[in-house]
Amino acid sequence: MKKLLLFYACFLLQMAAFANEEPELAKQQTYQFSLDLTQVKEDRIPVTLKVPAIKQKEIIYNLPKMVPGTYAIYDFGKFVTEFRAYDKKGRTLSVQQLDQNRWKIKNASALDQITYWVDDTFGNTKKADIVFEPAGTNIEENKNFLINPHGFIGYFDGMKRVPYEITITKPEQFYGSTPLKAVKSTPSTDTYRVESYMTVVDSPLMYSEPDTAMLKIGGADILISVYSPNKAVRATTIQQNIRETLEAQKNYLGGKLPVDKYAFLVYVDDVFNSSGAYGALEHSYSSVYYFPPLEPEQIANQIRSIAAHEFFHVVTPLSIHSEEIGDFDYIRPKMSKHLWLYEGVTEYFASHVQVNQKLITPEQYLTKLKGYIAFSKQYKDELPFTVMSKGALDDHAAQYGNVYQKGALIGMALDIRLRELSNGKYGVLNLMTDLAKTYGKDRSFKDEELFDKITALTYPEIRDFFRKYVEGPTPLPYTDIFNTVGITYAPKLTEQINTFGKVETAVNKDGRVLIAGTSNMNEFGKKMGYQQGDVIMAVNGQEATSVNMNQLISQYVTNGNVGDKLQVTVQRRDNNGKPITLKLEGNLMKVAVESTHVLRPDPQATEKQKQLLEAWLYSSL
């Protein structure tokens, strides 16, 4: 008994010693990053890295050349200055910068700490260095910090899967909005732990005085965080606008959202940006939005529209992806040939969910599809989509925009073909669910195996579909595709219809529609008396903005009767340049118009076609 007690006491002492050593051992195997938001100098902040244990004589530290979802080279290392490496005694180690994104550190086994300063991308004015804002970084002292981590945090060669501990020192009145959960938080610091560099890049943060709102939908906690310097846009407004979309997506996906927590991080600028673009970048559990100073109603509607696309990225590519995405090479990125899946099917879901959940009518949905077809024709229709995808960064960069057009149409065509082969019981949404079960967020597929895997899950005919229309140069056969579900398709059709006047329009900085050109104005437009530069203020007494203009035209023109009075209130400059308000009036008249890509229900559709149409439009998980 005495021997047993002695052994037990020794065992406890050894366990206590091990417990004391374990935190230190864990730290040696972890990147420990510190970002200090209270030490801003010329839109730069200091970054400090306490390095994990390194045994090599030399090692290379990297910041990304490119990150997933952007399909563009940004070279985030170019925003780093004063890069220094130190040993445990504070002595500097030799560092050689290999290119914009890589630093070779000599005597690396003695390396203890790295420090550098990071400039933000929002403040950049050099055209060659412009970064699409949702993928960029913002440093505004005591105002806002948009932290896309790939702009601040890097990794060592061969060590992307080492855990990270990230500590943010913040102004005490600031709140950190992020999909991450802090393991420790004080009024002045937040600490986060993640398992790999891939998760670091996948986890944006935004620090500012809080303007947040929460939703609970489909088992998920949804955070909406907004930074708007003039408070023109508030989180509660976005919450109201986005609820309907998320509820629809929940129902579309079978009543439950596929995440536990999701964050919408929204930055609204008070000046127009250098890139001239706005939009969002998706992540597994969040999306980052950037908007210039548009009207609040415009921004709310844009977020609702864009969010429908970005949120569906939780399905693809974030839950279904190839090795090129799952083990992304941030320095020498390799493109997958499956952009039809990542962006195309995602865009298809974003529009299809709206008709599926009856947010729009079938006629409105056909108008959306017509738009996809029309815009896709601006690109090389005979270019195989897989070839375009592989060359999206270089040889076929100019064709990339087609992923949101023809890519969505490939998703539609695949959906209809699957419905046809399964008598309406199985569609592309079912396919994505089966693929997610087969693969998943942490298991990638091989780029070359996907088409065969989909065929194995579905029908032999689907392999022919991919071979001909995705891997091959054959354009999608729209007439046959739509005929399957009782829809007629006409590439060109001349008919007598009501028009607004066939004038060219644009949107001004106030969110109003203006007449940008009259060179193609038709007879009705001439009778109305439109002039270039006219700003449309109202239609038949209803205030007109870029948000509701199409609705007003549909109500008072497209669906109006011949002879109905149309009154358009415009603001025009007189000969002295002073603004005057005029009311232009005319009576609706039909004019010959050549329409393209006309889609209409076939009045002669068979019962089978009608059943497939119903299954295509309204089936969900």
mmCIF file of C-alpha atoms in Angstrom, residues 20-230:
data_model
loop_
_atom_site.group_PDB
_atom_site.id
_atom_site.type_symbol
_atom_site.label_atom_id
_atom_site.label_comp_id
_atom_site.label_asym_id
_atom_site.label_seq_id
_atom_site.Cartn_x
_atom_site.Cartn_y
_atom_site.Cartn_z
ATOM 1 C CA ASN A 20 2.328 23.223 -16.528
ATOM 2 C CA GLU A 21 4.413 22.477 -19.616
ATOM 3 C CA GLU A 22 1.450 21.828 -21.918
ATOM 4 C CA PRO A 23 0.421 25.493 -22.475
ATOM 5 C CA GLU A 24 4.016 26.393 -23.307
ATOM 6 C CA LEU A 25 4.283 23.415 -25.647
ATOM 7 C CA ALA A 26 1.012 24.410 -27.328
ATOM 8 C CA LYS A 27 2.299 27.957 -27.806
ATOM 9 C CA GLN A 28 5.445 26.630 -29.452
ATOM 10 C CA GLN A 29 3.222 24.883 -31.995
ATOM 11 C CA THR A 30 1.004 27.919 -32.650
ATOM 12 C CA TYR A 31 1.293 31.147 -34.612
ATOM 13 C CA GLN A 32 0.701 33.962 -32.089
ATOM 14 C CA PHE A 33 -0.298 37.120 -33.950
ATOM 15 C CA SER A 34 -0.978 40.538 -32.435
ATOM 16 C CA LEU A 35 -2.654 43.369 -34.357
ATOM 17 C CA ASP A 36 -2.774 46.724 -32.580
ATOM 18 C CA LEU A 37 -5.612 48.972 -33.752
ATOM 19 C CA THR A 38 -4.670 51.675 -31.229
ATOM 20 C CA GLN A 39 -1.269 52.375 -32.848
ATOM 21 C CA VAL A 40 -2.217 53.828 -36.232
ATOM 22 C CA LYS A 41 0.394 55.722 -38.246
ATOM 23 C CA GLU A 42 -0.500 57.031 -41.712
ATOM 24 C CA ASP A 43 -3.224 54.404 -42.194
ATOM 25 C CA ARG A 44 -0.854 51.634 -41.069
ATOM 26 C CA ILE A 45 -0.959 49.338 -38.043
ATOM 27 C CA PRO A 46 1.801 47.193 -36.500
ATOM 28 C CA VAL A 47 1.654 43.404 -36.701
ATOM 29 C CA THR A 48 3.687 41.150 -34.404
ATOM 30 C CA LEU A 49 4.140 37.403 -34.775
ATOM 31 C CA LYS A 50 5.503 35.151 -32.034
ATOM 32 C CA VAL A 51 6.548 32.260 -34.251
ATOM 33 C CA PRO A 52 5.835 28.550 -33.807
ATOM 34 C CA ALA A 53 8.825 26.242 -33.321
ATOM 35 C CA ILE A 54 11.021 26.130 -36.444
ATOM 36 C CA LYS A 55 13.815 23.624 -37.035
ATOM 37 C CA GLN A 56 14.965 24.670 -40.518
ATOM 38 C CA LYS A 57 18.042 26.787 -41.131
ATOM 39 C CA GLU A 58 16.063 28.963 -43.548
ATOM 40 C CA ILE A 59 12.334 29.507 -43.916
ATOM 41 C CA ILE A 60 10.062 31.593 -46.137
ATOM 42 C CA TYR A 61 7.234 33.733 -44.766
ATOM 43 C CA ASN A 62 4.350 34.453 -47.175
ATOM 44 C CA LEU A 63 1.451 36.817 -47.617
ATOM 45 C CA PRO A 64 -1.035 35.825 -50.341
ATOM 46 C CA LYS A 65 -0.670 36.668 -53.996
ATOM 47 C CA MET A 66 -4.339 35.735 -54.368
ATOM 48 C CA VAL A 67 -7.143 34.456 -52.143
ATOM 49 C CA PRO A 68 -10.155 32.229 -52.938
ATOM 50 C CA GLY A 69 -13.277 33.857 -54.339
ATOM 51 C CA THR A 70 -11.524 36.838 -55.940
ATOM 52 C CA TYR A 71 -10.149 35.333 -59.179
ATOM 53 C CA ALA A 72 -7.663 38.210 -59.355
ATOM 54 C CA ILE A 73 -4.012 38.746 -58.412
ATOM 55 C CA TYR A 74 -3.638 41.353 -55.651
ATOM 56 C CA ASP A 75 -0.175 40.729 -54.085
ATOM 57 C CA PHE A 76 -1.061 41.608 -50.496
ATOM 58 C CA GLY A 77 2.618 41.647 -49.550
ATOM 59 C CA LYS A 78 3.024 44.959 -51.379
ATOM 60 C CA PHE A 79 1.201 46.658 -48.504
ATOM 61 C CA VAL A 80 3.805 45.479 -45.942
ATOM 62 C CA THR A 81 6.720 47.682 -44.812
ATOM 63 C CA GLU A 82 9.492 47.550 -42.189
ATOM 64 C CA PHE A 83 9.627 43.740 -42.103
ATOM 65 C CA ARG A 84 11.957 42.605 -39.275
ATOM 66 C CA ALA A 85 12.898 39.229 -37.754
ATOM 67 C CA TYR A 86 14.362 38.749 -34.253
ATOM 68 C CA ASP A 87 15.790 35.972 -32.091
ATOM 69 C CA LYS A 88 14.909 35.473 -28.413
ATOM 70 C CA LYS A 89 17.518 38.011 -27.312
ATOM 71 C CA GLY A 90 16.058 40.688 -29.570
ATOM 72 C CA ARG A 91 18.843 40.504 -32.133
ATOM 73 C CA THR A 92 17.843 40.989 -35.762
ATOM 74 C CA LEU A 93 18.133 38.087 -38.177
ATOM 75 C CA SER A 94 19.009 38.347 -41.844
ATOM 76 C CA VAL A 95 15.943 38.715 -44.096
ATOM 77 C CA GLN A 96 15.863 38.615 -47.894
ATOM 78 C CA GLN A 97 12.680 39.751 -49.660
ATOM 79 C CA LEU A 98 12.259 37.348 -52.587
ATOM 80 C CA ASP A 99 9.343 39.154 -54.251
ATOM 81 C CA GLN A 100 6.331 41.244 -53.245
ATOM 82 C CA ASN A 101 4.838 38.494 -51.107
ATOM 83 C CA ARG A 102 7.740 36.386 -49.731
ATOM 84 C CA TRP A 103 10.562 36.923 -47.220
ATOM 85 C CA LYS A 104 13.372 34.405 -46.645
ATOM 86 C CA ILE A 105 14.643 34.378 -43.046
ATOM 87 C CA LYS A 106 18.104 32.966 -42.365
ATOM 88 C CA ASN A 107 19.143 31.183 -39.138
ATOM 89 C CA ALA A 108 15.434 30.429 -38.788
ATOM 90 C CA SER A 109 15.891 27.911 -35.969
ATOM 91 C CA ALA A 110 16.765 30.900 -33.762
ATOM 92 C CA LEU A 111 13.731 32.900 -34.945
ATOM 93 C CA ASP A 112 11.485 34.116 -32.139
ATOM 94 C CA GLN A 113 9.494 37.060 -33.470
ATOM 95 C CA ILE A 114 8.561 38.909 -36.662
ATOM 96 C CA THR A 115 7.264 42.469 -36.844
ATOM 97 C CA TYR A 116 6.022 44.604 -39.725
ATOM 98 C CA TRP A 117 3.585 47.390 -40.568
ATOM 99 C CA VAL A 118 0.567 46.964 -42.865
ATOM 100 C CA ASP A 119 -0.944 49.738 -44.977
ATOM 101 C CA ASP A 120 -4.611 49.498 -45.923
ATOM 102 C CA THR A 121 -5.881 48.947 -49.468
ATOM 103 C CA PHE A 122 -8.846 51.335 -49.209
ATOM 104 C CA GLY A 123 -6.521 54.333 -49.050
ATOM 105 C CA ASN A 124 -4.554 53.239 -52.108
ATOM 106 C CA THR A 125 -4.873 55.506 -55.169
ATOM 107 C CA LYS A 126 -2.514 53.725 -57.581
ATOM 108 C CA LYS A 127 -4.604 52.095 -60.307
ATOM 109 C CA ALA A 128 -2.264 49.104 -60.552
ATOM 110 C CA ASP A 129 -2.680 48.392 -56.823
ATOM 111 C CA ILE A 130 -6.463 48.680 -56.517
ATOM 112 C CA VAL A 131 -8.054 45.815 -54.585
ATOM 113 C CA PHE A 132 -11.770 45.039 -54.862
ATOM 114 C CA GLU A 133 -12.950 46.483 -51.562
ATOM 115 C CA PRO A 134 -14.738 43.406 -50.105
ATOM 116 C CA ALA A 135 -11.374 41.596 -50.393
ATOM 117 C CA GLY A 136 -9.399 44.590 -49.136
ATOM 118 C CA THR A 137 -8.482 46.242 -45.854
ATOM 119 C CA ASN A 138 -9.457 49.505 -44.223
ATOM 120 C CA ILE A 139 -7.636 51.400 -41.472
ATOM 121 C CA GLU A 140 -9.393 54.548 -40.240
ATOM 122 C CA GLU A 141 -8.123 55.575 -36.838
ATOM 123 C CA ASN A 142 -10.882 55.616 -34.212
ATOM 124 C CA LYS A 143 -13.493 55.020 -36.955
ATOM 125 C CA ASN A 144 -13.318 51.675 -38.696
ATOM 126 C CA PHE A 145 -11.018 48.714 -39.287
ATOM 127 C CA LEU A 146 -12.029 46.200 -41.941
ATOM 128 C CA ILE A 147 -9.723 43.259 -41.353
ATOM 129 C CA ASN A 148 -9.633 40.734 -44.134
ATOM 130 C CA PRO A 149 -6.934 38.661 -42.388
ATOM 131 C CA HIS A 150 -5.099 37.773 -45.601
ATOM 132 C CA GLY A 151 -4.059 41.432 -45.779
ATOM 133 C CA PHE A 152 -2.359 41.298 -42.361
ATOM 134 C CA ILE A 153 -1.485 37.699 -41.536
ATOM 135 C CA GLY A 154 0.748 35.225 -43.359
ATOM 136 C CA TYR A 155 2.233 31.749 -42.976
ATOM 137 C CA PHE A 156 5.529 29.867 -43.307
ATOM 138 C CA ASP A 157 6.159 27.420 -46.131
ATOM 139 C CA GLY A 158 4.885 23.973 -45.180
ATOM 140 C CA MET A 159 3.045 25.316 -42.124
ATOM 141 C CA LYS A 160 -0.418 26.357 -43.352
ATOM 142 C CA ARG A 161 -2.098 23.799 -41.090
ATOM 143 C CA VAL A 162 -0.470 24.955 -37.837
ATOM 144 C CA PRO A 163 -3.025 26.580 -35.440
ATOM 145 C CA TYR A 164 -3.259 30.360 -35.046
ATOM 146 C CA GLU A 165 -3.897 32.552 -32.022
ATOM 147 C CA ILE A 166 -4.816 36.098 -33.023
ATOM 148 C CA THR A 167 -5.058 38.932 -30.504
ATOM 149 C CA ILE A 168 -6.620 42.241 -31.547
ATOM 150 C CA THR A 169 -5.891 45.298 -29.402
ATOM 151 C CA LYS A 170 -8.791 47.693 -29.942
ATOM 152 C CA PRO A 171 -10.171 51.042 -28.823
ATOM 153 C CA GLU A 172 -12.374 50.292 -25.833
ATOM 154 C CA GLN A 173 -15.570 51.586 -27.503
ATOM 155 C CA PHE A 174 -15.111 49.250 -30.481
ATOM 156 C CA TYR A 175 -16.858 45.942 -31.138
ATOM 157 C CA GLY A 176 -15.402 43.188 -33.298
ATOM 158 C CA SER A 177 -17.951 41.744 -35.724
ATOM 159 C CA THR A 178 -16.880 38.363 -37.071
ATOM 160 C CA PRO A 179 -18.065 34.786 -37.538
ATOM 161 C CA LEU A 180 -15.323 33.781 -35.062
ATOM 162 C CA LYS A 181 -15.985 33.302 -31.359
ATOM 163 C CA ALA A 182 -13.423 34.972 -29.092
ATOM 164 C CA VAL A 183 -11.743 32.628 -26.616
ATOM 165 C CA LYS A 184 -10.903 35.635 -24.474
ATOM 166 C CA SER A 185 -12.241 39.174 -24.505
ATOM 167 C CA THR A 186 -11.563 42.284 -22.417
ATOM 168 C CA PRO A 187 -12.553 45.920 -22.987
ATOM 169 C CA SER A 188 -9.257 46.424 -24.862
ATOM 170 C CA THR A 189 -8.461 43.040 -26.484
ATOM 171 C CA ASP A 190 -10.072 40.093 -28.248
ATOM 172 C CA THR A 191 -8.314 36.764 -28.761
ATOM 173 C CA TYR A 192 -9.327 34.185 -31.346
ATOM 174 C CA ARG A 193 -8.002 30.685 -32.064
ATOM 175 C CA VAL A 194 -8.365 28.888 -35.397
ATOM 176 C CA GLU A 195 -6.999 25.610 -36.677
ATOM 177 C CA SER A 196 -5.251 26.613 -39.913
ATOM 178 C CA TYR A 197 -4.323 29.393 -42.304
ATOM 179 C CA MET A 198 -7.265 28.433 -44.525
ATOM 180 C CA THR A 199 -9.591 29.285 -41.622
ATOM 181 C CA VAL A 200 -7.712 32.543 -41.002
ATOM 182 C CA VAL A 201 -8.365 33.695 -44.581
ATOM 183 C CA ASP A 202 -11.960 32.509 -44.260
ATOM 184 C CA SER A 203 -12.692 34.663 -41.179
ATOM 185 C CA PRO A 204 -13.004 38.434 -41.794
ATOM 186 C CA LEU A 205 -13.459 40.903 -38.930
ATOM 187 C CA MET A 206 -14.776 44.457 -38.762
ATOM 188 C CA TYR A 207 -14.046 46.703 -35.772
ATOM 189 C CA SER A 208 -15.948 49.932 -35.132
ATOM 190 C CA GLU A 209 -18.481 51.372 -32.746
ATOM 191 C CA PRO A 210 -21.248 48.759 -32.856
ATOM 192 C CA ASP A 211 -24.240 48.988 -35.138
ATOM 193 C CA THR A 212 -25.481 45.426 -35.168
ATOM 194 C CA ALA A 213 -28.659 43.372 -35.398
ATOM 195 C CA MET A 214 -29.385 39.670 -34.972
ATOM 196 C CA LEU A 215 -31.682 37.195 -36.668
ATOM 197 C CA LYS A 216 -32.471 33.596 -35.747
ATOM 198 C CA ILE A 217 -33.422 31.693 -38.894
ATOM 199 C CA GLY A 218 -33.353 27.993 -39.690
ATOM 200 C CA GLY A 219 -31.316 27.149 -36.595
ATOM 201 C CA ALA A 220 -28.654 29.743 -37.414
ATOM 202 C CA ASP A 221 -27.667 32.913 -35.569
ATOM 203 C CA ILE A 222 -27.333 35.663 -38.182
ATOM 204 C CA LEU A 223 -25.273 38.752 -37.302
ATOM 205 C CA ILE A 224 -25.669 41.926 -39.354
ATOM 206 C CA SER A 225 -22.970 44.524 -38.690
ATOM 207 C CA VAL A 226 -22.903 47.878 -40.485
ATOM 208 C CA TYR A 227 -20.402 50.694 -40.619
ATOM 209 C CA SER A 228 -21.865 53.839 -42.181
ATOM 210 C CA PRO A 229 -19.953 57.024 -41.252
ATOM 211 C CA ASN A 230 -22.970 59.300 -41.710
#
